[in-house]
Tab-separated table of C-alpha atoms and ligand atoms in Angstrom:
chain	number	residue	atom	x	y	z
A	1	MET	CA	-30.159	2.902	30.644
A	2	SER	CA	-28.206	2.834	33.952
A	3	ALA	CA	-24.537	1.891	34.013
A	4	GLY	CA	-25.457	-1.305	35.901
A	5	SER	CA	-27.798	-2.580	33.198
A	6	ARG	CA	-25.441	-1.864	30.299
A	7	VAL	CA	-25.140	-4.803	27.915
A	8	THR	CA	-21.595	-5.693	26.837
A	9	PRO	CA	-21.437	-5.111	23.062
A	10	ALA	CA	-20.745	-8.195	20.962
A	11	PRO	CA	-17.146	-8.281	19.631
A	12	PRO	CA	-16.964	-7.332	15.938
A	13	ALA	CA	-17.565	-10.365	13.695
A	14	LYS	CA	-14.199	-11.821	12.686
A	15	ARG	CA	-13.722	-11.597	8.943
A	16	LYS	CA	-12.517	-14.650	7.050
A	17	ALA	CA	-9.049	-14.433	5.558
A	18	VAL	CA	-9.138	-13.702	1.823
A	19	THR	CA	-7.773	-16.520	-0.337
A	20	LEU	CA	-7.156	-17.087	-4.026
A	21	SER	CA	-10.319	-19.185	-4.176
A	22	SER	CA	-12.440	-16.581	-2.370
A	23	LEU	CA	-11.287	-14.028	-4.972
A	24	ALA	CA	-12.169	-16.385	-7.826
A	25	GLU	CA	-15.536	-16.949	-6.175
A	26	LYS	CA	-16.157	-13.207	-5.982
A	27	LYS	CA	-15.482	-12.949	-9.703
A	28	ALA	CA	-17.853	-15.830	-10.406
A	29	LEU	CA	-20.575	-14.215	-8.276
A	30	GLY	CA	-19.985	-10.770	-9.775
A	31	GLU	CA	-19.059	-9.296	-6.363
A	32	PRO	CA	-16.676	-6.326	-6.728
A	33	ILE	CA	-13.142	-6.879	-5.383
A	34	VAL	CA	-11.428	-4.049	-3.490
A	35	MET	CA	-7.670	-3.528	-3.416
A	36	VAL	CA	-5.676	-0.649	-1.932
A	37	THR	CA	-1.993	-0.073	-1.584
A	38	ALA	CA	-0.313	0.172	1.825
A	39	TYR	CA	3.336	0.628	2.677
A	40	ASP	CA	3.590	0.482	6.445
A	41	TYR	CA	1.981	-0.731	9.663
A	42	PRO	CA	-0.607	2.049	10.138
A	43	SER	CA	-1.767	2.111	6.505
A	44	ALA	CA	-2.104	-1.686	6.565
A	45	GLN	CA	-4.129	-1.473	9.791
A	46	VAL	CA	-6.427	1.072	8.129
A	47	ALA	CA	-6.878	-1.251	5.123
A	48	GLU	CA	-7.584	-4.155	7.492
A	49	GLU	CA	-10.211	-2.227	9.448
A	50	ALA	CA	-11.814	-0.893	6.270
A	51	GLY	CA	-12.330	-4.496	5.162
A	52	VAL	CA	-10.584	-4.497	1.789
A	53	ASP	CA	-9.914	-7.774	-0.022
A	54	LEU	CA	-6.340	-7.220	-1.167
A	55	VAL	CA	-3.479	-5.018	-0.031
A	56	LEU	CA	-0.732	-4.258	-2.524
A	57	VAL	CA	2.613	-3.018	-1.312
A	58	GLY	CA	2.968	-1.228	-4.627
A	59	ASP	CA	6.223	0.134	-5.941
A	60	SER	CA	4.226	3.378	-6.075
A	61	GLY	CA	5.556	3.563	-2.508
A	62	ALA	CA	8.818	4.665	-4.138
A	63	MET	CA	7.072	7.976	-4.821
A	64	THR	CA	4.404	8.194	-2.118
A	65	VAL	CA	6.500	7.281	0.920
A	66	LEU	CA	10.153	7.268	-0.169
A	67	GLY	CA	10.090	10.459	-2.247
A	68	TYR	CA	11.695	9.093	-5.423
A	69	PRO	CA	10.662	10.775	-8.696
A	70	SER	CA	9.387	7.471	-10.180
A	71	THR	CA	8.977	3.793	-9.279
A	72	VAL	CA	12.227	2.837	-11.024
A	73	PRO	CA	14.857	3.575	-8.328
A	74	VAL	CA	13.240	1.667	-5.442
A	75	SER	CA	15.391	-1.269	-4.336
A	76	LEU	CA	14.399	-4.798	-3.430
A	77	GLU	CA	15.529	-4.238	0.167
A	78	GLU	CA	13.353	-1.116	0.446
A	79	MET	CA	10.319	-2.957	-0.949
A	80	LEU	CA	10.909	-5.836	1.480
A	81	MET	CA	11.046	-3.454	4.420
A	82	LEU	CA	7.786	-1.754	3.395
A	83	SER	CA	6.134	-5.147	2.795
A	84	ALA	CA	7.198	-6.576	6.163
A	85	ALA	CA	5.810	-3.495	7.925
A	86	ALA	CA	2.481	-3.853	6.080
A	87	ARG	CA	2.376	-7.568	6.972
A	88	ARG	CA	2.517	-6.705	10.674
A	89	GLY	CA	-0.667	-4.623	10.304
A	90	LEU	CA	-2.733	-7.218	8.432
A	91	SER	CA	-4.519	-10.471	9.045
A	92	THR	CA	-7.507	-10.657	6.683
A	93	PRO	CA	-6.677	-9.238	3.228
A	94	LEU	CA	-4.373	-11.053	0.833
A	95	LEU	CA	-0.991	-9.282	0.852
A	96	VAL	CA	0.683	-8.770	-2.522
A	97	GLY	CA	4.265	-7.483	-2.820
A	98	ASP	CA	5.283	-5.587	-5.961
A	99	LEU	CA	8.508	-6.860	-7.537
A	100	PRO	CA	10.607	-3.740	-8.171
A	101	PHE	CA	12.127	-2.855	-11.522
A	102	GLY	CA	15.303	-4.852	-12.185
A	103	SER	CA	14.575	-7.550	-9.610
A	104	TYR	CA	12.897	-10.161	-11.838
A	105	GLU	CA	13.328	-9.539	-15.570
A	106	ALA	CA	16.819	-10.979	-16.178
A	107	SER	CA	16.121	-14.696	-15.658
A	108	ASP	CA	13.649	-17.168	-14.202
A	109	GLU	CA	16.145	-17.850	-11.402
A	110	GLN	CA	16.313	-14.157	-10.498
A	111	ALA	CA	12.508	-13.876	-10.587
A	112	ILE	CA	12.014	-16.923	-8.340
A	113	ALA	CA	14.699	-15.832	-5.860
A	114	THR	CA	13.166	-12.332	-5.586
A	115	ALA	CA	9.627	-13.655	-5.202
A	116	GLN	CA	10.792	-16.079	-2.511
A	117	ARG	CA	12.229	-13.178	-0.502
A	118	PHE	CA	8.846	-11.413	-0.566
A	119	VAL	CA	7.241	-14.548	0.846
A	120	LYS	CA	9.962	-15.694	3.272
A	121	ASP	CA	11.386	-12.389	4.506
A	122	ALA	CA	8.361	-10.082	4.256
A	123	GLY	CA	5.455	-12.508	4.743
A	124	CYS	CA	3.656	-11.676	1.473
A	125	ASP	CA	1.001	-14.074	0.184
A	126	ALA	CA	1.677	-13.253	-3.469
A	127	VAL	CA	3.760	-11.015	-5.718
A	128	LYS	CA	2.957	-8.715	-8.636
A	129	LEU	CA	4.969	-8.060	-11.768
A	130	GLU	CA	4.460	-5.840	-14.803
A	131	ARG	CA	4.106	-6.621	-18.544
A	132	GLY	CA	3.631	-9.637	-20.764
A	133	GLY	CA	6.321	-11.008	-23.126
A	134	VAL	CA	9.383	-12.175	-21.237
A	135	CYS	CA	7.746	-11.112	-17.970
A	136	ALA	CA	4.932	-13.593	-18.587
A	137	ALA	CA	7.626	-16.293	-18.702
A	138	ARG	CA	8.966	-14.977	-15.370
A	139	ALA	CA	5.433	-15.085	-13.960
A	140	LYS	CA	5.139	-18.732	-15.011
A	141	ALA	CA	8.457	-19.593	-13.361
A	142	ILE	CA	7.331	-17.977	-10.083
A	143	VAL	CA	3.929	-19.683	-10.232
A	144	ASP	CA	5.668	-23.028	-10.911
A	145	ALA	CA	7.807	-22.364	-7.820
A	146	GLY	CA	4.588	-22.247	-5.789
A	147	ILE	CA	4.127	-18.494	-5.357
A	148	PRO	CA	0.909	-16.837	-6.565
A	149	VAL	CA	1.463	-14.019	-9.077
A	150	MET	CA	-0.658	-11.006	-10.016
A	151	GLY	CA	0.048	-9.563	-13.481
A	152	HIS	CA	-0.145	-5.897	-14.534
A	153	VAL	CA	-0.808	-4.615	-18.067
A	154	GLY	CA	-1.654	-1.374	-19.868
A	155	LEU	CA	0.288	1.507	-18.325
A	156	THR	CA	3.190	-0.258	-16.633
A	157	PRO	CA	5.014	2.513	-14.724
A	158	GLN	CA	8.343	0.624	-14.514
A	159	THR	CA	8.678	0.964	-18.293
A	160	ALA	CA	6.744	4.220	-18.720
A	161	THR	CA	9.611	5.811	-20.678
A	162	ALA	CA	9.400	3.098	-23.333
A	163	LEU	CA	5.623	3.583	-23.442
A	164	GLY	CA	5.991	7.306	-24.160
A	165	GLY	CA	5.445	8.515	-20.583
A	166	TYR	CA	2.689	8.164	-18.013
A	167	ARG	CA	-0.131	8.029	-20.511
A	168	SER	CA	-3.097	5.778	-21.126
A	169	GLN	CA	-2.410	2.718	-23.253
A	170	GLY	CA	-4.297	0.723	-25.884
A	171	ARG	CA	-6.068	3.641	-27.510
A	172	THR	CA	-5.756	2.293	-31.054
A	173	ALA	CA	-7.085	-1.135	-32.013
A	174	GLU	CA	-3.530	-2.422	-32.679
A	175	ARG	CA	-2.121	-1.159	-29.361
A	176	ALA	CA	-5.204	-2.484	-27.570
A	177	MET	CA	-4.554	-5.938	-29.097
A	178	GLN	CA	-1.000	-5.802	-27.687
A	179	VAL	CA	-2.371	-5.060	-24.208
A	180	LEU	CA	-4.823	-7.954	-24.611
A	181	GLU	CA	-2.003	-10.267	-25.708
A	182	ASP	CA	-0.040	-9.328	-22.580
A	183	ALA	CA	-3.066	-10.047	-20.396
A	184	LEU	CA	-3.703	-13.405	-22.081
A	185	ALA	CA	-0.020	-14.361	-21.737
A	186	LEU	CA	-0.131	-13.579	-18.003
A	187	GLN	CA	-3.357	-15.549	-17.642
A	188	GLU	CA	-1.758	-18.465	-19.522
A	189	ALA	CA	1.257	-18.196	-17.205
A	190	GLY	CA	-1.029	-18.930	-14.251
A	191	CYS	CA	-1.511	-15.458	-12.739
A	192	PHE	CA	-4.362	-15.485	-10.213
A	193	ALA	CA	-5.394	-11.897	-11.076
A	194	ILE	CA	-4.384	-9.108	-13.463
A	195	VAL	CA	-4.257	-5.329	-12.966
A	196	PHE	CA	-5.427	-3.239	-15.944
A	197	GLU	CA	-4.007	0.276	-15.627
A	198	ALA	CA	-5.013	3.334	-17.662
A	199	VAL	CA	-6.715	1.648	-20.601
A	200	PRO	CA	-9.926	2.766	-22.333
A	201	SER	CA	-13.159	1.605	-20.712
A	202	GLU	CA	-14.316	0.303	-24.109
A	203	PHE	CA	-11.235	-1.932	-24.304
A	204	THR	CA	-11.941	-3.392	-20.859
A	205	GLU	CA	-15.567	-4.055	-21.667
A	206	LEU	CA	-14.666	-5.782	-24.940
A	207	VAL	CA	-11.963	-8.065	-23.502
A	208	MET	CA	-13.424	-8.980	-20.098
A	209	PRO	CA	-15.185	-12.082	-21.494
A	210	LEU	CA	-11.724	-13.453	-22.476
A	211	ILE	CA	-10.183	-13.070	-19.010
A	212	GLU	CA	-10.986	-15.901	-16.640
A	213	VAL	CA	-9.120	-14.563	-13.596
A	214	PRO	CA	-10.135	-11.493	-11.564
A	215	VAL	CA	-9.227	-8.208	-13.271
A	216	ILE	CA	-8.503	-5.311	-10.933
A	217	GLY	CA	-8.754	-1.944	-12.666
A	218	ILE	CA	-7.142	1.417	-12.073
A	219	GLY	CA	-8.271	3.834	-14.740
A	220	ALA	CA	-9.754	0.939	-16.718
A	221	GLY	CA	-13.452	1.750	-16.393
A	222	PRO	CA	-16.254	0.053	-14.496
A	223	ALA	CA	-16.277	-3.339	-16.278
A	224	THR	CA	-13.424	-4.917	-14.281
A	225	ASP	CA	-13.981	-7.367	-11.412
A	226	GLY	CA	-12.490	-4.926	-8.921
A	227	GLN	CA	-10.786	-1.594	-8.447
A	228	VAL	CA	-7.536	-0.453	-6.855
A	229	LEU	CA	-6.364	2.995	-5.816
A	230	VAL	CA	-3.154	4.154	-4.218
A	231	PHE	CA	-3.698	4.802	-0.485
A	232	HIS	CA	-2.034	8.223	-0.543
A	233	ASP	CA	-4.020	9.306	-3.621
A	234	LEU	CA	-7.442	8.259	-2.370
A	235	LEU	CA	-6.934	9.830	1.044
A	236	GLY	CA	-5.323	13.011	-0.283
A	237	ILE	CA	-1.953	12.473	1.425
A	238	TYR	CA	0.281	12.653	-1.673
A	239	ASP	CA	0.693	16.112	-3.166
A	240	GLY	CA	2.315	15.040	-6.463
A	241	HIS	CA	0.548	14.823	-9.810
A	242	ALA	CA	-2.729	12.878	-9.643
A	243	ALA	CA	-3.830	10.811	-12.639
A	244	ARG	CA	-7.311	11.269	-14.113
A	245	PHE	CA	-8.545	8.071	-12.462
A	246	VAL	CA	-7.782	9.247	-8.925
A	247	LYS	CA	-10.807	10.063	-6.812
A	248	ARG	CA	-10.068	11.697	-3.485
A	249	TYR	CA	-12.080	10.315	-0.574
A	250	GLY	CA	-10.308	12.397	2.064
A	251	ASP	CA	-8.023	15.373	2.638
A	252	VAL	CA	-5.709	13.747	5.146
A	253	ARG	CA	-2.629	15.773	4.171
A	254	GLN	CA	-4.410	19.028	5.034
A	255	ALA	CA	-5.681	17.509	8.302
A	256	MET	CA	-2.105	16.451	9.147
A	257	ILE	CA	-0.710	19.906	8.347
A	258	GLU	CA	-3.386	21.531	10.499
A	259	GLY	CA	-2.614	19.139	13.367
A	260	VAL	CA	1.123	19.842	13.286
A	261	GLU	CA	0.492	23.608	12.924
A	262	ALA	CA	-1.752	23.544	16.011
A	263	PHE	CA	0.944	21.685	17.969
A	264	ALA	CA	3.629	24.181	16.876
A	265	ARG	CA	1.396	27.131	17.809
A	266	GLU	CA	0.622	25.771	21.272
A	267	VAL	CA	4.296	25.027	21.968
A	268	ARG	CA	5.304	28.532	20.895
A	269	GLU	CA	2.523	30.078	22.975
A	270	ARG	CA	3.457	27.827	25.939
A	271	ARG	CA	-0.068	26.349	25.957
A	272	TYR	CA	1.237	22.774	25.586
A	273	PRO	CA	1.840	20.750	27.709
A	274	GLU	CA	-0.927	21.257	30.249
A	275	PRO	CA	-0.916	19.630	33.710
A	276	GLU	CA	-2.784	16.531	32.491
A	277	HIS	CA	0.017	15.769	29.988
A	278	GLY	CA	2.652	15.480	32.719
A	279	TYR	CA	3.598	13.021	35.487
A	280	THR	CA	3.575	13.851	39.204
A	281	MET	CA	5.675	12.999	42.227
A	282	ALA	CA	4.443	12.535	45.817
A	283	PRO	CA	5.064	15.751	47.887
A	284	ASP	CA	7.430	13.980	50.347
A	285	GLU	CA	9.511	12.721	47.417
A	286	VAL	CA	9.608	16.264	46.012
A	287	ALA	CA	10.870	17.515	49.381
A	288	ARG	CA	13.576	14.829	49.543
A	289	LEU	CA	14.622	15.522	45.972
A	290	ARG	CA	14.813	19.256	46.685
A	291	GLY	CA	17.311	18.491	49.486
A	292	LEU	CA	19.370	16.150	47.286
A	293	VAL	CA	19.515	18.628	44.407
A	294	SER	CA	20.567	21.520	46.693
A	295	ARG	CA	23.307	19.340	48.166
A	296	LEU	CA	24.544	18.373	44.707
A	297	ALA	CA	24.460	22.029	43.561
A	298	ALA	CA	26.435	23.086	46.636
A	299	ASP	CA	29.033	20.293	46.081
A	300	ARG	CA	29.439	21.339	42.449
A	301	ALA	CA	29.835	25.008	43.444
A	302	HIS	CA	32.706	24.022	45.784
A	303	ALA	CA	34.411	21.602	43.370
B	401	LIG	O1	2.512	0.294	-7.522
B	401	LIG	C1	1.269	0.385	-7.471
B	401	LIG	O2	0.690	1.047	-6.609
B	401	LIG	C2	0.507	-0.319	-8.505
B	401	LIG	C3	-0.977	-0.105	-8.528
B	401	LIG	C4	-1.285	1.194	-9.111
B	401	LIG	C5	-1.677	-1.202	-9.222
B	401	LIG	O3	1.070	-1.014	-9.281
């Protein structure tokens, strides 16, 4: 084909923005829902281009991008900054902001005020909170204030110490019933979706018929309505401990190290920059500049 007869490619089909009802519809149709975490503009852009349904600015960002030892220390202001950056990289997926530990548990008023900041200041479409019990009451208060809430049960990292560490939950019938009660309380509170984290696949399969809203699993087996993984885990960027449920779909950290090593090597060997990486000046301007610089050097020598 000659250059003259080249046909202009059609622009990529614009995807429809994901909504609460399109998620409910996916559940009804049995279409798997995809969620990933993102914590900044480039990771959100990657999630957008990959066509995921939901992006969670998870408090896992405390560990993956802020370097804290757990999710507990991350502040509300830090989560808002990460969420606002992710917002700027997204237009299609639903954006969910994770309420950090200590920002919603104390009272309904605190929970509503925090959730409102995620929506007003960071542009989130919804928020996520962990646990049933009193947190289900907080979820209801936020939902009643007009903000969609995603619940999170099973392994809830904000209270991992109380759960005996980062370990799977609901492995006895009694403990499994407690996880189910949490999920049902969050559903009753009006949550539009619930994350099941690190629970036995048999548990998920048994309780799915009782959950009317989309269930997004992470280490919860294949019976959920969707799956979520942490961006840095699935792409192999984070070098900390990886849970059993993590599958690596890339080795981006190694690729980044190799890229920076190559840059360092070329700088040290004076192979970078090459002429095409620089800017040029017209020869007459170079000549004029040479005169001006010599005059300045001479003036300084005599000063
Ligand atoms: O913070 C997070 O990334 C999460 C997901 C693992 C669901 O809560």
